[in-house]
Amino acid sequence: MTNPYGYQAQPGPGYPGQQGYPAAQRRPNGATAIIAAVLGLVLAGTAGYLPLGELFIDLPSGMDIGDLPGGVLTYYGLLTGCAVFSLIGALITFFRATAGAILLLIGALLGAVSVFLEPVLWDRPYGPYFEAVLEFSQTEGILRFMIMVLAPLTLIFAVLPATFRYLSHKPQAQPIYGPPQGYPPQQGW
């Protein structure tokens, strides 16, 4: 746009969105990041309870953790990794760091892998395993079902572009009006 003399128009004083003045950057909505963080906290508690309860509370007396087969230890290691990554990722996400969503993604993947590969790691068939989980008669079955639901949901909400847009958004500094910093205000002549 040109002024009446044919020169390029210069932006004058105004407000954001006015012609010749740059539009203000809108703050992205953080709903998906907050939902992912809350789901990650619940996933961390659920996945962390299974190894604690089954290894340290319900382990028969006289039996050591080293006596368990490698597949069982791998399963509990995956669950512990899921709990740790999900907890740290959720906390970092609440502080608006992009690394939090990545850690939530890793934790959710570990949770999904651990629960869906459990029959393979324990050398059991899939059919009776899913029947036992879906009966909702034991606490462990309910917790495994919760991980089956929470892990994919956390994964989906952590991967959404809106989550990364919110976490990577850094607000622009507001312009300071008034006398320049470091100089005393001018008094009358």
Coordinates of C-alpha atoms in Angstrom, one line a residue:
M1 CA 0.0 0.0 0.0
T2 CA 1.3 3.5 -0.8
N3 CA 0.6 6.9 0.7
P4 CA -0.8 9.8 -1.3
Y5 CA 2.8 10.7 -2.5
G6 CA 3.5 7.3 -4.0
Y7 CA 5.8 6.0 -1.3
Q8 CA 5.4 2.8 0.7
A9 CA 3.2 3.4 3.7
Q10 CA 5.0 3.2 7.1
P11 CA 3.2 1.5 10.0
G12 CA 2.2 4.1 12.5
P13 CA 1.0 3.9 16.0
G14 CA -1.8 1.5 16.4
Y15 CA -2.8 -1.8 18.0
P16 CA -2.3 -5.4 17.0
G17 CA -4.4 -6.4 14.0
Q18 CA -4.7 -2.8 12.7
Q19 CA -3.5 -2.3 9.1
G20 CA 0.3 -1.8 9.0
Y21 CA 0.8 -3.2 12.5
P22 CA 1.8 -6.8 13.1
A23 CA -0.8 -9.1 14.5
A24 CA -0.3 -10.4 18.0
Q25 CA 0.7 -14.0 18.3
R26 CA -2.2 -16.1 19.9
R27 CA -1.4 -18.4 22.7
P28 CA -2.2 -22.0 21.7
N29 CA -4.8 -24.0 23.7
G30 CA -3.1 -26.4 26.2
A31 CA -6.0 -28.8 26.7
T32 CA -4.4 -31.7 24.9
A33 CA -1.1 -31.3 26.8
I34 CA -2.9 -31.1 30.2
I35 CA -5.0 -34.2 29.3
A36 CA -1.9 -36.1 28.3
A37 CA -0.1 -35.1 31.5
V38 CA -3.0 -36.2 33.7
L39 CA -3.4 -39.5 31.8
G40 CA 0.4 -40.0 32.2
L41 CA 0.1 -39.5 36.0
V42 CA -2.6 -42.1 36.2
L43 CA -0.7 -44.4 33.9
A44 CA 2.4 -44.0 36.1
G45 CA 0.6 -44.9 39.2
T46 CA -1.1 -47.9 37.7
A47 CA 2.0 -49.2 36.0
G48 CA 4.1 -48.6 39.1
Y49 CA 1.7 -50.5 41.4
L50 CA 1.9 -53.8 39.5
P51 CA 5.6 -54.4 40.0
L52 CA 5.5 -53.2 43.6
G53 CA 2.6 -55.3 44.5
E54 CA 3.6 -58.5 42.7
L55 CA 7.3 -58.4 43.3
F56 CA 7.7 -57.0 46.8
I57 CA 4.4 -57.7 48.5
D58 CA 3.0 -60.9 47.0
L59 CA 6.3 -62.7 46.3
P60 CA 6.3 -66.0 48.2
S61 CA 8.6 -66.3 51.2
G62 CA 11.9 -67.9 50.5
M63 CA 11.8 -66.8 46.8
D64 CA 14.2 -64.2 45.5
I65 CA 13.7 -61.8 42.5
G66 CA 16.6 -63.5 40.9
D67 CA 14.8 -66.8 40.9
L68 CA 12.2 -65.5 38.4
P69 CA 12.5 -66.3 34.7
G70 CA 13.9 -63.7 32.3
G71 CA 10.6 -63.0 30.6
V72 CA 8.9 -62.2 33.9
L73 CA 11.7 -59.8 34.8
T74 CA 11.5 -58.2 31.4
Y75 CA 7.8 -57.6 31.9
Y76 CA 8.3 -56.0 35.3
G77 CA 11.2 -53.9 33.9
L78 CA 8.9 -52.7 31.1
L79 CA 6.2 -51.7 33.6
T80 CA 8.8 -50.0 35.8
G81 CA 10.1 -48.1 32.8
C82 CA 6.6 -47.1 31.9
A83 CA 5.9 -45.8 35.4
V84 CA 9.2 -43.8 35.6
F85 CA 8.9 -42.3 32.1
S86 CA 5.2 -41.4 32.5
L87 CA 5.7 -39.8 35.8
I88 CA 8.7 -37.7 34.8
G89 CA 7.0 -36.8 31.5
A90 CA 3.8 -35.7 33.1
L91 CA 5.6 -33.5 35.6
I92 CA 7.8 -31.9 32.9
T93 CA 4.7 -31.4 30.7
F94 CA 3.1 -29.4 33.5
F95 CA 6.1 -27.1 33.4
R96 CA 5.5 -26.7 29.6
A97 CA 8.6 -28.4 28.2
T98 CA 8.5 -30.2 25.0
A99 CA 10.6 -33.1 26.4
G100 CA 7.6 -33.9 28.7
A101 CA 5.5 -35.0 25.7
I102 CA 8.4 -37.1 24.3
L103 CA 8.8 -38.8 27.7
L104 CA 5.0 -39.4 27.9
L105 CA 5.2 -41.0 24.4
I106 CA 8.0 -43.3 25.5
G107 CA 6.2 -44.2 28.7
A108 CA 2.9 -45.0 26.9
L109 CA 4.7 -47.2 24.4
L110 CA 6.4 -49.1 27.2
G111 CA 3.1 -49.6 28.9
A112 CA 1.3 -50.8 25.8
V113 CA 4.2 -53.2 24.9
S114 CA 4.4 -54.6 28.4
V115 CA 0.7 -55.4 28.7
F116 CA 0.2 -56.8 25.2
L117 CA 3.4 -58.9 25.3
E118 CA 2.8 -60.2 28.8
P119 CA 1.5 -63.6 27.6
V120 CA 4.5 -64.1 25.4
L121 CA 7.0 -63.1 28.1
W122 CA 5.3 -65.4 30.7
D123 CA 4.9 -68.3 28.1
R124 CA 1.1 -68.3 28.3
P125 CA -1.6 -68.3 25.6
Y126 CA -3.4 -65.0 24.8
G127 CA -7.0 -66.3 25.1
P128 CA -7.0 -67.2 28.8
Y129 CA -4.9 -64.1 29.6
F130 CA -7.5 -61.7 28.1
E131 CA -10.3 -63.6 29.6
A132 CA -8.8 -63.2 33.1
V133 CA -8.1 -59.5 32.5
L134 CA -11.6 -58.8 31.2
E135 CA -13.3 -60.6 34.1
F136 CA -12.5 -57.7 36.4
S137 CA -12.4 -60.1 39.4
Q138 CA -8.9 -59.4 40.6
T139 CA -7.1 -56.2 41.2
E140 CA -4.2 -57.1 38.9
G141 CA -6.7 -57.7 36.0
I142 CA -8.3 -54.3 36.5
L143 CA -4.9 -52.6 36.6
R144 CA -3.8 -54.4 33.4
F145 CA -7.1 -53.3 31.7
M146 CA -6.4 -49.7 32.9
I147 CA -3.0 -49.8 31.3
M148 CA -4.5 -51.2 28.1
V149 CA -6.8 -48.2 28.0
L150 CA -4.5 -45.5 29.4
A151 CA -1.4 -46.2 27.4
P152 CA -2.9 -45.7 23.9
L153 CA -4.9 -42.6 25.1
T154 CA -1.8 -41.1 26.6
L155 CA 0.1 -41.9 23.4
I156 CA -2.5 -40.2 21.3
F157 CA -2.8 -37.1 23.3
A158 CA 1.0 -36.8 23.6
V159 CA 1.5 -37.0 19.9
L160 CA -1.1 -34.5 18.8
P161 CA 0.3 -31.4 17.0
A162 CA -1.7 -29.2 19.4
T163 CA 0.2 -30.6 22.3
F164 CA 3.6 -29.8 20.8
R165 CA 2.4 -26.4 19.6
Y166 CA 1.4 -25.5 23.2
L167 CA 4.6 -26.9 24.8
S168 CA 6.9 -25.1 22.3
H169 CA 5.1 -21.8 22.4
K170 CA 7.2 -19.0 23.9
P171 CA 5.3 -15.7 24.3
Q172 CA 6.8 -12.6 22.8
A173 CA 8.1 -9.9 25.1
Q174 CA 5.7 -7.0 25.4
P175 CA 7.1 -3.6 24.3
I176 CA 7.9 -1.3 27.1
Y177 CA 6.5 2.2 26.8
G178 CA 7.9 5.2 28.5
P179 CA 11.4 6.7 28.9
P180 CA 14.3 4.4 27.9
Q181 CA 15.7 2.4 30.7
G182 CA 18.8 3.8 32.4
Y183 CA 18.0 7.5 31.8
P184 CA 16.2 9.7 34.3
P185 CA 13.0 11.3 33.2
Q186 CA 13.5 14.8 31.7
Q187 CA 12.6 17.6 33.9
G188 CA 11.4 20.9 32.6
W189 CA 14.0 23.2 30.9

